[in-house]
Amino acid sequence: MNVGHTYENAARLIRAVTGEVPSAVGLPGAYRATISQMRPMPAKEAGLSISYEDGDWTALCVQNGIFEHIFKGAGPSDSPTRESWDAKAAEALDLIQEISPELRHMVDLLVTDLVILNSGADGGGSASHIPGVVVMSPGPMWGVLDYAMCLVHEGMHLNLFLGDAVYGTFTLPSSELEADQYRALSAVKIGQQRPLDKAFHAAVVTVPLMYMEAHQGKTTLVDLYSKSLRDACMDLKKQRPHFTEYGRMLLDELCGFGEAIDFAEVTRAIRGAEYAGYRPPVAA
């Protein structure tokens, strides 16, 4: 959740895939060109591309069973509805900028395509094999903050996927982490045990959600997740041997926040140069 670290990871991925070392100015465009080689459809050179239930991304996801829980039941949307979604998404980006310019930089870098539809799922989705793509099904009572939190939430999932692609987060493949012995408590699905990678992701993405709500003077998620995040961290630490060196670094930072909820520290972590650098034993 550090902007410098995110950009560094993106640069390492670009270099690994293309052999090129991007400049700081050219990195966003180079990242989009790189992930375009890793997914079925390319990303535009800049900006957020929005599509709906009749778009190409929806067709691809439905055909391949991706985000079935979100796409199932999605009905047609009319022009006024789409205009409202587009306006809320634009306002959400402005709100992210207001809360944290660095969070906005990360969202702008990582989220290239947004699919908005109304399926009743009231949530979002992202996947490691289609970097840059976020699917969103807004609830009927969603305000701008909800849109903003969904974009950041899914952007952080994409960020974790990026770090995992560059360094690896776990010592076992995702398919093996489904086994009961590798499960850990979820900070979001409170009281439920989930596969280690999914439990870790869920715990990490609670942090920006709590941070954003607190910035806006709300406490709903802070009250809801403070204890569950602490419990999840205690459970995740039991699985520490199954994290890589890089994964352990992320786990330690997460658990430090879980033990002492400190939003001033989150602000510092998002932009702090000391969090930006990570040198693996063998560089990507």
Short mmCIF file of C-alpha atoms in Angstrom, two decimals:
data_model
loop_
_atom_site.label_atom_id
_atom_site.label_comp_id
_atom_site.label_asym_id
_atom_site.label_seq_id
_atom_site.Cartn_x
_atom_site.Cartn_y
_atom_site.Cartn_z
CA MET A 1 0.00 0.00 0.00
CA ASN A 2 2.97 2.25 -0.68
CA VAL A 3 3.05 4.22 -3.91
CA GLY A 4 6.81 3.95 -4.37
CA HIS A 5 6.78 0.21 -3.80
CA THR A 6 3.88 -0.19 -6.23
CA TYR A 7 5.73 1.70 -8.95
CA GLU A 8 8.89 -0.28 -8.26
CA ASN A 9 6.98 -3.55 -8.58
CA ALA A 10 5.43 -2.34 -11.83
CA ALA A 11 8.88 -1.47 -13.18
CA ARG A 12 10.18 -4.92 -12.27
CA LEU A 13 7.25 -6.57 -14.04
CA ILE A 14 7.81 -4.43 -17.14
CA ARG A 15 11.47 -5.37 -17.19
CA ALA A 16 10.74 -9.07 -16.66
CA VAL A 17 8.17 -9.20 -19.48
CA THR A 18 9.65 -6.80 -22.03
CA GLY A 19 13.32 -6.48 -21.09
CA GLU A 20 12.90 -2.70 -21.03
CA VAL A 21 13.58 -0.45 -18.03
CA PRO A 22 10.88 2.26 -18.00
CA SER A 23 11.45 5.87 -17.06
CA ALA A 24 9.48 7.32 -14.16
CA VAL A 25 7.41 9.41 -16.57
CA GLY A 26 6.83 6.57 -19.01
CA LEU A 27 6.07 3.89 -16.43
CA PRO A 28 2.22 4.10 -16.46
CA GLY A 29 2.09 3.73 -20.24
CA ALA A 30 4.72 0.99 -20.20
CA TYR A 31 2.79 -0.87 -17.51
CA ARG A 32 -0.39 -0.75 -19.58
CA ALA A 33 1.49 -2.02 -22.61
CA THR A 34 2.97 -4.83 -20.52
CA ILE A 35 -0.29 -6.07 -18.98
CA SER A 36 -1.86 -5.88 -22.44
CA GLN A 37 0.44 -8.79 -23.34
CA MET A 38 -0.80 -10.73 -20.31
CA ARG A 39 -4.58 -10.60 -20.85
CA PRO A 40 -7.04 -11.26 -23.68
CA MET A 41 -7.74 -7.60 -24.50
CA PRO A 42 -5.35 -4.64 -24.39
CA ALA A 43 -5.57 -1.66 -22.09
CA LYS A 44 -5.93 1.82 -23.53
CA GLU A 45 -2.87 4.03 -23.27
CA ALA A 46 -4.37 6.19 -20.52
CA GLY A 47 -7.54 6.81 -18.53
CA LEU A 48 -10.21 4.56 -17.09
CA SER A 49 -12.21 2.61 -19.68
CA ILE A 50 -15.77 1.91 -18.51
CA SER A 51 -18.01 -0.77 -20.00
CA TYR A 52 -21.27 -2.44 -18.94
CA GLU A 53 -23.19 -5.70 -19.10
CA ASP A 54 -23.08 -5.66 -22.91
CA GLY A 55 -19.35 -4.97 -23.19
CA ASP A 56 -16.49 -7.17 -24.33
CA TRP A 57 -15.15 -7.78 -20.84
CA THR A 58 -18.55 -8.99 -19.67
CA ALA A 59 -18.80 -11.37 -22.62
CA LEU A 60 -15.32 -12.75 -21.93
CA CYS A 61 -15.95 -13.18 -18.20
CA VAL A 62 -19.31 -14.88 -18.70
CA GLN A 63 -17.87 -17.24 -21.33
CA ASN A 64 -15.02 -18.22 -19.01
CA GLY A 65 -16.90 -18.35 -15.72
CA ILE A 66 -15.03 -15.40 -14.21
CA PHE A 67 -16.83 -13.51 -11.40
CA GLU A 68 -19.91 -15.70 -11.81
CA HIS A 69 -21.34 -14.42 -8.52
CA ILE A 70 -21.25 -10.84 -9.87
CA PHE A 71 -22.44 -11.39 -13.43
CA LYS A 72 -25.21 -13.81 -12.56
CA GLY A 73 -28.52 -11.98 -12.75
CA ALA A 74 -27.17 -8.81 -14.33
CA GLY A 75 -29.90 -7.14 -16.36
CA PRO A 76 -29.82 -4.45 -19.04
CA SER A 77 -28.94 -0.89 -18.05
CA ASP A 78 -30.35 2.23 -19.71
CA SER A 79 -28.55 5.44 -20.63
CA PRO A 80 -29.54 7.43 -17.49
CA THR A 81 -28.30 4.59 -15.29
CA ARG A 82 -24.99 4.42 -17.14
CA GLU A 83 -24.59 8.18 -16.96
CA SER A 84 -25.14 8.01 -13.20
CA TRP A 85 -22.58 5.21 -12.85
CA ASP A 86 -20.04 7.14 -14.92
CA ALA A 87 -20.59 10.29 -12.88
CA LYS A 88 -20.23 8.41 -9.58
CA ALA A 89 -17.03 6.74 -10.80
CA ALA A 90 -15.56 10.12 -11.77
CA GLU A 91 -16.55 11.63 -8.43
CA ALA A 92 -15.08 8.60 -6.69
CA LEU A 93 -11.70 9.20 -8.32
CA ASP A 94 -11.84 12.83 -7.17
CA LEU A 95 -12.66 11.69 -3.63
CA ILE A 96 -9.72 9.26 -3.63
CA GLN A 97 -7.53 12.17 -4.70
CA GLU A 98 -8.88 14.26 -1.81
CA ILE A 99 -8.30 11.49 0.72
CA SER A 100 -4.83 10.60 -0.54
CA PRO A 101 -3.15 11.66 -3.80
CA GLU A 102 -0.88 8.64 -3.47
CA LEU A 103 -3.83 6.25 -3.29
CA ARG A 104 -5.14 7.93 -6.43
CA HIS A 105 -1.79 7.37 -8.15
CA MET A 106 -2.01 3.67 -7.32
CA VAL A 107 -5.59 3.36 -8.56
CA ASP A 108 -4.75 5.22 -11.77
CA LEU A 109 -1.81 2.90 -12.37
CA LEU A 110 -3.47 -0.39 -11.47
CA VAL A 111 -7.10 -0.01 -12.58
CA THR A 112 -7.35 0.40 -16.34
CA ASP A 113 -10.81 -1.06 -17.06
CA LEU A 114 -13.99 -0.83 -15.01
CA VAL A 115 -17.04 -2.97 -15.75
CA ILE A 116 -20.16 -1.61 -14.04
CA LEU A 117 -23.43 -3.54 -13.92
CA ASN A 118 -26.36 -4.15 -11.65
CA SER A 119 -26.63 -7.79 -10.63
CA GLY A 120 -27.65 -7.39 -7.01
CA ALA A 121 -24.26 -8.67 -5.85
CA ASP A 122 -23.41 -5.26 -4.32
CA GLY A 123 -19.66 -5.59 -4.54
CA GLY A 124 -16.67 -5.86 -6.81
CA GLY A 125 -14.15 -8.28 -8.21
CA SER A 126 -10.65 -8.50 -9.66
CA ALA A 127 -8.43 -11.39 -10.73
CA SER A 128 -4.72 -12.05 -11.09
CA HIS A 129 -5.01 -13.29 -14.68
CA ILE A 130 -6.73 -10.14 -15.99
CA PRO A 131 -4.59 -7.34 -14.51
CA GLY A 132 -6.13 -3.88 -14.65
CA VAL A 133 -9.75 -5.07 -14.78
CA VAL A 134 -12.24 -4.33 -11.98
CA VAL A 135 -15.88 -5.44 -12.01
CA MET A 136 -18.35 -3.47 -9.89
CA SER A 137 -22.00 -4.06 -9.05
CA PRO A 138 -23.09 -0.98 -7.06
CA GLY A 139 -25.77 -1.37 -4.43
CA PRO A 140 -28.89 0.79 -4.71
CA MET A 141 -27.81 2.89 -1.71
CA TRP A 142 -24.18 3.34 -2.75
CA GLY A 143 -22.80 6.84 -2.49
CA VAL A 144 -19.59 8.26 -3.91
CA LEU A 145 -17.55 6.96 -0.96
CA ASP A 146 -18.76 3.42 -1.67
CA TYR A 147 -17.63 3.69 -5.28
CA ALA A 148 -14.30 5.10 -4.13
CA MET A 149 -13.77 2.34 -1.59
CA CYS A 150 -14.63 -0.33 -4.16
CA LEU A 151 -12.05 1.07 -6.59
CA VAL A 152 -9.38 1.22 -3.89
CA HIS A 153 -10.35 -2.19 -2.48
CA GLU A 154 -10.04 -3.90 -5.87
CA GLY A 155 -6.99 -1.79 -6.72
CA MET A 156 -5.26 -3.18 -3.61
CA HIS A 157 -6.13 -6.72 -4.71
CA LEU A 158 -4.50 -5.93 -8.06
CA ASN A 159 -1.53 -4.50 -6.15
CA LEU A 160 -1.12 -7.74 -4.19
CA PHE A 161 -1.38 -9.72 -7.44
CA LEU A 162 1.36 -7.50 -8.89
CA GLY A 163 3.68 -8.08 -5.95
CA ASP A 164 2.99 -11.80 -6.10
CA ALA A 165 3.79 -11.88 -9.82
CA VAL A 166 7.13 -10.17 -9.23
CA TYR A 167 8.32 -11.84 -6.02
CA GLY A 168 5.88 -14.55 -4.98
CA THR A 169 3.99 -14.25 -1.69
CA PHE A 170 3.50 -17.90 -0.68
CA THR A 171 5.67 -21.00 -0.82
CA LEU A 172 2.78 -23.08 -2.14
CA PRO A 173 0.55 -22.60 -5.22
CA SER A 174 -2.96 -21.24 -4.72
CA SER A 175 -4.51 -24.63 -5.47
CA GLU A 176 -2.70 -26.21 -2.51
CA LEU A 177 -3.63 -23.34 -0.18
CA GLU A 178 -7.26 -24.50 -0.48
CA ALA A 179 -6.46 -27.38 1.91
CA ASP A 180 -7.87 -27.14 5.42
CA GLN A 181 -4.46 -27.02 7.12
CA TYR A 182 -3.56 -23.80 5.28
CA ARG A 183 -6.77 -21.91 6.04
CA ALA A 184 -6.97 -18.79 8.21
CA LEU A 185 -9.65 -16.53 9.60
CA SER A 186 -11.09 -13.90 7.28
CA ALA A 187 -11.18 -10.30 8.50
CA VAL A 188 -14.18 -9.61 6.23
CA LYS A 189 -16.21 -12.82 6.34
CA ILE A 190 -16.00 -12.70 10.11
CA GLY A 191 -15.59 -16.06 11.81
CA GLN A 192 -15.00 -17.95 8.56
CA GLN A 193 -11.83 -19.83 7.66
CA ARG A 194 -10.62 -19.19 4.11
CA PRO A 195 -7.69 -20.41 2.00
CA LEU A 196 -4.49 -18.67 3.11
CA ASP A 197 -4.07 -16.43 0.07
CA LYS A 198 -7.70 -15.29 0.16
CA ALA A 199 -7.61 -14.71 3.92
CA PHE A 200 -4.44 -12.66 3.53
CA HIS A 201 -5.91 -10.56 0.72
CA ALA A 202 -9.08 -9.96 2.73
CA ALA A 203 -7.08 -8.77 5.72
CA VAL A 204 -4.89 -6.42 3.68
CA VAL A 205 -7.76 -4.71 1.88
CA THR A 206 -9.56 -3.90 5.13
CA VAL A 207 -6.83 -1.36 5.91
CA PRO A 208 -7.54 1.16 3.10
CA LEU A 209 -11.30 0.76 3.63
CA MET A 210 -11.01 1.59 7.33
CA TYR A 211 -8.61 4.42 6.49
CA MET A 212 -10.92 5.97 3.90
CA GLU A 213 -13.98 5.82 6.13
CA ALA A 214 -12.07 7.29 9.06
CA HIS A 215 -10.89 10.15 6.83
CA GLN A 216 -14.54 10.90 6.05
CA GLY A 217 -15.52 10.89 9.72
CA LYS A 218 -17.22 7.49 9.66
CA THR A 219 -16.56 4.55 11.97
CA THR A 220 -18.73 1.73 10.59
CA LEU A 221 -15.91 -0.34 9.12
CA VAL A 222 -13.44 0.62 11.83
CA ASP A 223 -15.86 -0.71 14.43
CA LEU A 224 -16.63 -3.78 12.33
CA TYR A 225 -13.11 -4.80 11.33
CA SER A 226 -10.80 -3.76 14.18
CA LYS A 227 -11.27 -6.96 16.18
CA SER A 228 -11.73 -9.26 13.19
CA LEU A 229 -8.52 -7.92 11.62
CA ARG A 230 -6.63 -8.54 14.87
CA ASP A 231 -8.02 -12.08 15.05
CA ALA A 232 -7.22 -12.69 11.38
CA CYS A 233 -3.64 -11.50 11.87
CA MET A 234 -3.14 -13.87 14.81
CA ASP A 235 -4.35 -16.73 12.64
CA LEU A 236 -2.29 -15.66 9.63
CA LYS A 237 0.88 -15.57 11.74
CA LYS A 238 0.40 -19.27 12.47
CA GLN A 239 0.86 -19.83 8.73
CA ARG A 240 4.05 -17.74 8.56
CA PRO A 241 6.21 -20.69 7.34
CA HIS A 242 4.13 -20.78 4.16
CA PHE A 243 4.91 -17.15 3.28
CA THR A 244 7.99 -16.26 1.23
CA GLU A 245 10.50 -13.70 2.51
CA TYR A 246 8.56 -11.04 0.62
CA GLY A 247 5.23 -12.33 1.94
CA ARG A 248 6.54 -12.24 5.51
CA MET A 249 7.47 -8.60 5.11
CA LEU A 250 3.91 -7.81 4.01
CA LEU A 251 2.46 -9.98 6.77
CA ASP A 252 4.52 -8.23 9.44
CA GLU A 253 3.45 -4.78 8.28
CA LEU A 254 -0.19 -5.88 8.20
CA CYS A 255 -0.05 -7.41 11.68
CA GLY A 256 1.64 -4.30 13.05
CA PHE A 257 -1.34 -2.26 11.94
CA GLY A 258 -3.80 -4.87 13.18
CA GLU A 259 -2.31 -4.72 16.66
CA ALA A 260 -2.45 -0.94 16.90
CA ILE A 261 -4.90 0.79 14.56
CA ASP A 262 -3.05 3.99 13.65
CA PHE A 263 -4.30 5.94 10.64
CA ALA A 264 -1.48 8.48 10.88
CA GLU A 265 0.90 5.57 10.32
CA VAL A 266 -1.16 4.49 7.30
CA THR A 267 -0.79 7.99 5.83
CA ARG A 268 2.96 7.79 6.36
CA ALA A 269 3.16 4.27 4.96
CA ILE A 270 1.30 5.17 1.77
CA ARG A 271 3.79 7.87 0.83
CA GLY A 272 6.92 7.06 2.88
CA ALA A 273 10.12 6.50 0.95
CA GLU A 274 11.30 3.99 3.57
CA TYR A 275 8.54 1.61 2.47
CA ALA A 276 9.30 1.90 -1.22
CA GLY A 277 12.40 -0.23 -1.58
CA TYR A 278 12.58 -4.00 -1.41
CA ARG A 279 15.61 -5.91 -2.62
CA PRO A 280 14.98 -9.61 -3.08
CA PRO A 281 17.83 -12.12 -2.85
CA VAL A 282 17.64 -12.41 -6.65
CA ALA A 283 16.24 -9.32 -8.41
CA ALA A 284 13.49 -9.77 -11.00
#
